[in-house]
Coordinates of C-alpha atoms in Angstrom, one line a residue:
M1 CA 19.4 20.5 -49.7
E2 CA 20.9 23.8 -48.6
G3 CA 24.4 24.3 -49.9
V4 CA 24.4 20.8 -51.3
D5 CA 23.7 19.4 -54.8
A6 CA 24.7 16.4 -56.7
S7 CA 28.0 17.9 -57.7
N8 CA 29.0 18.1 -54.1
L9 CA 29.1 14.3 -54.0
D10 CA 30.8 13.9 -57.4
L11 CA 33.5 11.2 -57.4
E12 CA 35.7 12.8 -60.0
K13 CA 38.3 13.8 -57.4
V14 CA 38.3 10.3 -55.9
G15 CA 41.0 8.1 -57.3
P16 CA 44.0 6.0 -56.6
Q17 CA 47.3 7.8 -56.1
G18 CA 49.0 5.2 -58.2
N19 CA 49.3 5.0 -61.9
A20 CA 46.9 3.9 -64.6
A21 CA 48.0 0.3 -64.3
E22 CA 46.6 0.2 -60.8
V23 CA 43.3 1.6 -62.0
D24 CA 43.1 -1.0 -64.7
G25 CA 43.9 -3.7 -62.1
F26 CA 41.0 -2.5 -59.9
R27 CA 38.7 -2.3 -62.8
C28 CA 39.5 -5.9 -63.9
S29 CA 39.0 -7.2 -60.3
V30 CA 35.6 -5.5 -60.1
D31 CA 34.6 -6.9 -63.5
E32 CA 35.7 -10.4 -62.4
L33 CA 33.6 -10.1 -59.3
V34 CA 30.6 -8.9 -61.2
M35 CA 30.8 -11.9 -63.6
K36 CA 31.3 -14.3 -60.7
V37 CA 28.3 -12.8 -58.9
D38 CA 26.1 -13.2 -62.0
Q39 CA 27.2 -16.9 -62.3
L40 CA 26.4 -17.5 -58.6
E41 CA 23.0 -15.8 -59.0
Q42 CA 22.1 -18.3 -61.8
R43 CA 23.2 -21.2 -59.7
V44 CA 21.3 -19.9 -56.6
N45 CA 18.2 -19.6 -58.8
E46 CA 18.6 -23.2 -59.9
V47 CA 18.7 -24.4 -56.3
E48 CA 15.8 -22.2 -55.3
K49 CA 13.7 -23.5 -58.3
F50 CA 14.5 -27.1 -57.5
Y51 CA 13.4 -26.8 -53.9
L52 CA 10.3 -24.8 -54.8
N53 CA 9.2 -27.5 -57.3
T54 CA 9.9 -30.2 -54.7
S55 CA 7.8 -28.5 -52.1
I56 CA 4.9 -28.0 -54.6
K57 CA 5.0 -31.6 -55.8
Q58 CA 5.2 -33.1 -52.3
P59 CA 3.5 -30.8 -49.8
N60 CA 2.5 -33.5 -47.4
T61 CA 5.5 -35.9 -47.5
S62 CA 7.3 -34.7 -44.4
K63 CA 5.9 -37.7 -42.4
N64 CA 6.9 -40.2 -45.0
T65 CA 10.4 -38.9 -45.5
S66 CA 11.1 -38.8 -41.8
S67 CA 10.5 -42.5 -41.4
G68 CA 13.4 -44.8 -40.4
K69 CA 13.5 -46.4 -43.8
H70 CA 14.0 -43.0 -45.5
K71 CA 16.5 -41.8 -43.0
D72 CA 18.6 -44.9 -43.7
K73 CA 18.5 -44.1 -47.4
E74 CA 19.6 -40.5 -46.7
K75 CA 22.8 -41.7 -45.1
H76 CA 24.2 -42.9 -48.4
V77 CA 22.6 -41.7 -51.6
P78 CA 24.1 -43.4 -54.7
G79 CA 24.9 -41.3 -57.8
F80 CA 22.6 -40.7 -60.7
K81 CA 24.3 -43.1 -63.1
K82 CA 24.1 -46.0 -60.6
L83 CA 20.4 -45.2 -59.9
Q84 CA 19.7 -45.1 -63.7
L85 CA 21.4 -48.5 -64.1
E86 CA 19.5 -50.0 -61.2
A87 CA 16.2 -48.6 -62.6
S88 CA 17.0 -50.0 -66.0
R89 CA 17.7 -53.5 -64.5
G90 CA 14.5 -53.2 -62.5
E91 CA 12.4 -52.4 -65.6
A92 CA 14.0 -55.3 -67.5
A93 CA 13.1 -57.7 -64.6
A94 CA 9.6 -56.4 -64.4
A95 CA 9.2 -56.8 -68.2
K96 CA 10.4 -60.4 -67.9
R97 CA 7.9 -61.2 -65.2
M98 CA 5.1 -59.6 -67.3
Q99 CA 6.1 -61.8 -70.2
E100 CA 5.7 -64.8 -68.0
L101 CA 2.2 -63.7 -67.1
M102 CA 1.3 -63.2 -70.7
R103 CA 2.7 -66.7 -71.5
Q104 CA 0.3 -68.1 -68.8
F105 CA -2.5 -66.0 -70.3
G106 CA -1.7 -67.6 -73.7
T107 CA -2.6 -71.0 -72.2
I108 CA -6.0 -69.7 -71.3
L109 CA -6.4 -68.1 -74.8
R110 CA -5.6 -71.4 -76.5
Q111 CA -8.2 -73.2 -74.4
I112 CA -10.8 -70.7 -75.5
T113 CA -9.9 -70.7 -79.2
Q114 CA -9.9 -74.5 -79.3
H115 CA -13.5 -74.6 -78.2
K116 CA -15.9 -75.8 -80.9
W117 CA -17.8 -72.5 -80.8
A118 CA -14.7 -70.3 -81.3
W119 CA -14.6 -70.5 -85.1
P120 CA -16.8 -67.3 -85.8
F121 CA -14.3 -65.2 -83.8
M122 CA -11.0 -66.5 -85.3
Q123 CA -10.8 -64.0 -88.2
P124 CA -11.9 -60.4 -88.8
V125 CA -15.6 -60.1 -89.7
D126 CA -16.2 -60.2 -93.5
V127 CA -18.3 -57.1 -93.5
E128 CA -18.6 -56.7 -97.3
G129 CA -18.9 -60.5 -98.0
L130 CA -21.8 -60.8 -95.5
G131 CA -23.4 -57.5 -96.5
L132 CA -23.2 -56.1 -93.0
H133 CA -23.5 -52.5 -94.1
D134 CA -24.3 -51.1 -90.7
Y135 CA -21.5 -53.0 -88.9
Y136 CA -19.1 -50.0 -88.5
E137 CA -21.9 -47.9 -87.3
I138 CA -22.6 -50.2 -84.4
I139 CA -19.1 -51.5 -83.7
D140 CA -16.5 -48.9 -82.9
R141 CA -13.4 -51.1 -82.7
P142 CA -13.6 -54.5 -84.4
M143 CA -11.5 -57.3 -82.8
D144 CA -10.7 -61.0 -83.5
F145 CA -8.4 -63.7 -82.3
S146 CA -6.0 -63.6 -85.2
T147 CA -5.4 -59.9 -84.6
I148 CA -4.8 -60.6 -80.9
K149 CA -2.4 -63.5 -81.7
N150 CA -0.4 -61.3 -84.2
Q151 CA 0.0 -58.6 -81.6
M152 CA 1.1 -61.0 -78.9
E153 CA 3.8 -62.3 -81.2
A154 CA 4.9 -58.8 -82.4
R155 CA 8.7 -58.2 -81.8
D156 CA 8.9 -54.6 -83.0
G157 CA 7.8 -53.0 -79.8
A158 CA 4.2 -52.6 -81.0
G159 CA 2.9 -55.7 -79.1
Y160 CA 1.1 -55.9 -75.8
K161 CA 3.0 -54.5 -72.8
H162 CA 0.6 -55.7 -70.1
V163 CA -1.5 -58.8 -69.8
R164 CA -4.6 -56.7 -69.0
E165 CA -4.4 -55.3 -72.6
I166 CA -4.8 -58.8 -74.0
F167 CA -7.6 -59.5 -71.5
A168 CA -9.5 -56.4 -72.7
D169 CA -9.2 -57.3 -76.4
V170 CA -10.4 -60.9 -75.8
R171 CA -13.5 -59.5 -74.0
L172 CA -14.0 -57.0 -76.8
V173 CA -14.2 -59.9 -79.3
F174 CA -17.2 -61.4 -77.5
K175 CA -18.7 -58.1 -76.5
N176 CA -18.7 -56.9 -80.2
A177 CA -20.5 -60.2 -81.3
M178 CA -23.1 -59.8 -78.5
K179 CA -23.7 -56.2 -79.4
Y180 CA -24.1 -56.6 -83.1
N181 CA -26.1 -59.9 -83.1
D182 CA -29.5 -60.5 -81.7
E183 CA -29.8 -62.2 -78.3
K184 CA -31.6 -65.2 -79.9
S185 CA -29.0 -65.7 -82.6
D186 CA -26.4 -68.5 -82.4
V187 CA -23.4 -66.1 -82.6
H188 CA -24.7 -64.1 -79.7
R189 CA -25.2 -67.3 -77.5
M190 CA -21.8 -68.7 -78.5
A191 CA -20.1 -65.4 -77.6
K192 CA -21.8 -65.2 -74.3
T193 CA -21.0 -68.7 -73.4
L194 CA -17.3 -68.4 -74.3
L195 CA -17.0 -65.0 -72.5
E196 CA -18.3 -66.7 -69.3
K197 CA -15.7 -69.5 -69.6
F198 CA -13.0 -67.0 -70.4
E199 CA -13.7 -64.8 -67.4
E200 CA -13.7 -67.9 -65.1
K201 CA -10.2 -68.8 -66.2
W202 CA -9.1 -65.1 -66.0
L203 CA -10.1 -65.0 -62.3
Q204 CA -7.7 -67.8 -61.6
L205 CA -4.8 -65.7 -63.1
L206 CA -5.9 -62.4 -61.7
P207 CA -4.3 -62.7 -58.2
K208 CA -0.9 -63.1 -59.9
V209 CA -1.6 -60.1 -62.1
T210 CA -2.6 -58.0 -59.1
E211 CA 0.5 -59.1 -57.1
E212 CA 2.8 -58.1 -60.0
E213 CA 1.1 -54.7 -60.4
K214 CA 1.5 -54.0 -56.7
R215 CA 5.2 -55.1 -56.8
R216 CA 5.8 -52.9 -59.9
E217 CA 4.1 -49.9 -58.3
E218 CA 6.3 -50.3 -55.1
E219 CA 9.5 -50.6 -57.2
E220 CA 8.6 -47.5 -59.3
A221 CA 7.9 -45.6 -56.1
E222 CA 11.3 -46.6 -54.6
V223 CA 13.1 -45.6 -57.8
Q224 CA 11.4 -42.2 -57.8
L225 CA 12.2 -41.7 -54.1
N226 CA 15.9 -42.6 -54.7
M227 CA 16.1 -40.3 -57.6
Q228 CA 14.6 -37.5 -55.5
L229 CA 17.0 -38.1 -52.7
A230 CA 19.9 -38.1 -55.1
Q231 CA 18.7 -34.8 -56.6
E232 CA 18.3 -33.3 -53.1
A233 CA 21.8 -34.5 -52.1
A234 CA 23.3 -33.0 -55.3
H235 CA 21.5 -29.6 -54.7
A236 CA 22.4 -29.6 -51.0
K237 CA 26.1 -30.0 -52.0
L238 CA 25.6 -27.2 -54.6
A239 CA 24.1 -25.0 -51.9
R240 CA 27.0 -25.6 -49.6
D241 CA 29.5 -24.9 -52.4
L242 CA 27.6 -21.7 -53.3
C243 CA 27.7 -20.6 -49.7
N244 CA 31.5 -21.0 -49.6
E245 CA 32.0 -19.3 -52.9
L246 CA 29.8 -16.4 -51.8
Y247 CA 31.9 -16.1 -48.7
E248 CA 35.1 -16.1 -50.8
A249 CA 33.7 -13.5 -53.2
D250 CA 32.6 -11.4 -50.2
T251 CA 36.0 -11.6 -48.7
H252 CA 37.6 -10.7 -52.0
L253 CA 35.3 -7.7 -52.3
E254 CA 36.1 -6.5 -48.8
E255 CA 39.9 -6.8 -49.5
L256 CA 39.4 -4.9 -52.7
R257 CA 37.4 -2.2 -51.0
E258 CA 40.1 -1.7 -48.3
M259 CA 42.8 -1.7 -50.9
V260 CA 41.0 1.0 -52.9
V261 CA 40.5 3.1 -49.7
T262 CA 44.2 3.0 -48.9
R263 CA 44.9 4.4 -52.4
C264 CA 42.4 7.2 -52.1
R265 CA 42.8 10.6 -50.6
K266 CA 41.2 11.4 -47.2
I267 CA 37.8 12.9 -47.2
S268 CA 38.0 16.6 -46.4
I269 CA 36.2 18.5 -43.6
E270 CA 33.9 20.2 -46.2
E271 CA 33.0 16.8 -47.8
K272 CA 32.2 15.4 -44.3
R273 CA 29.9 18.4 -43.7
N274 CA 28.2 18.0 -47.1
L275 CA 27.8 14.2 -46.4
G276 CA 26.1 14.8 -43.1
I277 CA 23.7 17.2 -44.7
A278 CA 23.0 14.8 -47.6
L279 CA 22.2 12.0 -45.2
T280 CA 19.3 14.1 -43.8
K281 CA 17.8 14.2 -47.4
L282 CA 17.6 10.4 -47.8
S283 CA 14.3 8.6 -47.7
P284 CA 13.6 6.5 -44.5
E285 CA 14.5 3.3 -46.4
D286 CA 17.7 4.6 -47.8
L287 CA 18.7 6.2 -44.4
S288 CA 18.3 2.8 -42.8
K289 CA 20.6 1.3 -45.3
A290 CA 23.1 4.0 -44.8
L291 CA 23.1 3.3 -41.0
E292 CA 23.6 -0.3 -41.7
I293 CA 26.8 0.6 -43.7
V294 CA 28.0 2.5 -40.6
A295 CA 27.2 -0.5 -38.4
Q296 CA 29.3 -2.8 -40.6
N297 CA 32.6 -1.4 -39.3
N298 CA 31.1 -0.5 -35.9
P299 CA 29.2 -3.4 -34.3
L300 CA 28.2 -1.3 -31.3
F301 CA 26.5 1.3 -33.5
P302 CA 22.7 1.2 -32.8
A303 CA 21.6 1.2 -36.4
S304 CA 18.1 -0.1 -35.6
A305 CA 17.4 2.3 -32.7
E306 CA 14.5 4.8 -33.0
E307 CA 16.9 7.7 -32.4
V308 CA 20.4 7.5 -33.7
E309 CA 23.3 10.0 -33.2
L310 CA 25.9 9.8 -36.0
D311 CA 29.3 11.4 -35.5
I312 CA 30.7 11.8 -39.0
D313 CA 34.1 12.7 -37.7
A314 CA 34.4 9.5 -35.8
Q315 CA 33.9 7.3 -38.8
S316 CA 36.7 5.5 -40.6
E317 CA 37.8 6.4 -44.1
L318 CA 36.3 3.2 -45.4
T319 CA 32.9 3.9 -43.9
L320 CA 33.0 7.5 -45.2
W321 CA 33.8 6.5 -48.8
R322 CA 31.1 3.8 -48.8
L323 CA 28.6 6.3 -47.4
K324 CA 29.5 8.8 -50.0
F325 CA 29.1 6.3 -52.8
F326 CA 25.8 5.2 -51.5
V327 CA 24.4 8.6 -50.8
K328 CA 25.3 9.9 -54.2
D329 CA 23.5 7.0 -56.0
A330 CA 20.5 7.2 -53.6
L331 CA 20.0 11.0 -54.1
E332 CA 20.3 10.6 -57.9
V333 CA 17.5 8.1 -57.9
Q334 CA 15.4 10.2 -55.5
G335 CA 15.9 13.3 -57.6
K336 CA 14.9 11.7 -60.8
S337 CA 11.9 10.0 -59.2
T338 CA 10.7 13.3 -57.6
S339 CA 11.1 15.2 -60.9
K340 CA 8.4 13.0 -62.4
G341 CA 6.3 12.7 -59.2
D342 CA 4.0 15.6 -60.0
N343 CA 2.5 13.8 -63.0
S344 CA 3.1 10.1 -62.1
N345 CA 3.7 7.9 -59.1
S346 CA 5.9 5.6 -61.1
V347 CA 9.7 5.6 -61.0
N348 CA 11.4 7.4 -63.8
P349 CA 12.0 4.8 -66.6
N350 CA 15.1 6.6 -67.8
I351 CA 17.1 5.7 -64.7
S352 CA 20.2 4.0 -66.2
A353 CA 20.7 0.3 -65.8
A354 CA 24.1 1.0 -64.3
S355 CA 22.6 3.0 -61.5
K356 CA 20.1 0.3 -60.8
R357 CA 22.8 -2.3 -60.7
K358 CA 24.9 -0.3 -58.3
K359 CA 21.9 0.1 -56.0
E360 CA 21.2 -3.6 -56.1
I361 CA 24.8 -4.4 -55.2
C362 CA 24.7 -1.9 -52.3
D363 CA 21.4 -3.4 -51.1
A364 CA 22.9 -6.8 -51.1
L365 CA 26.0 -5.6 -49.2
V366 CA 23.8 -4.1 -46.6
K367 CA 21.6 -7.2 -46.3
N368 CA 24.7 -9.4 -45.8
A369 CA 26.5 -7.0 -43.4
K370 CA 25.8 -9.0 -40.3
K371 CA 27.0 -12.2 -41.9
R372 CA 30.2 -10.8 -43.3
N373 CA 32.4 -12.1 -40.5
K374 CA 30.9 -15.5 -40.2
K375 CA 32.6 -18.1 -42.4
P376 CA 30.1 -20.9 -43.4
S377 CA 30.7 -24.4 -42.4
K378 CA 31.9 -26.9 -45.0

């Protein structure tokens, strides 16, 4: 950098020609914008996270969601509270239908327990009284009809929730007896006979149980789809609102930038010369960003061309000040990185957080340059 060092790009002489109150006003405006940008970033992350999770959970649902039925649902998506109320009502109705199935199952159970051979299975096995010392070694989960009846009549939420749970426990009563007692014993034959009768009667009820399970599965799938559509609609609205707020923040920033420039002195001929020299010292990546800054106020400027001729004198004061700010920060980062480059390829960890933040903001401004004059649709 012949004839140019960091001091040549110092901003100490840059300042509004007004009083301290104006400076404080600009500072407050910038602080407000930074806070708003941070808030918008958090909300953008929330939207991105939602759609990322949605795409991971349902990678192959594009065909389903494009069906006519789903398109009709998307026309009007009810709110979360209404969906939760509908889901709650659906669960209550399903529970009532299941209670009816369990009532019908109770009829089967009474027929079995009233059989003349059911008496050995009515109460828990008297392990100690009968001296069955190995019973718990053979039987993992004892079961009897009195225990089943108590659980069917339970009202504290600890009872059976599904008719298949009762079916499984009734089978367990007979399977335990057949497992522990010898095939030639009376208890084994009684259990086997009652199990066959029970399963015959269960087969008569099974179609109703299967139909109810299918209906419940379809209802739960519909509730889940509606909740997903409601979430997507809410996040789509949030995304639109964010787009509008970002546009407003961008417009405010542009107005503030132009206001600052009108208060600043004009860049001198010497500063323009030093700026031109400094641009040649930028890395290819930073130079591309600098050219994008020029293109923002000059749409015809070929920023992406292989060879670009930049006339510093033809640039507006706004472009020159923005270039000066950008070049100063970029050269500071390059200088600190190069000073450590002989011993390490990593970036200097001592670069201040403020410098990094300013560079991030500048990168964002460059990235959004081509969109600056396009107001988003509402």
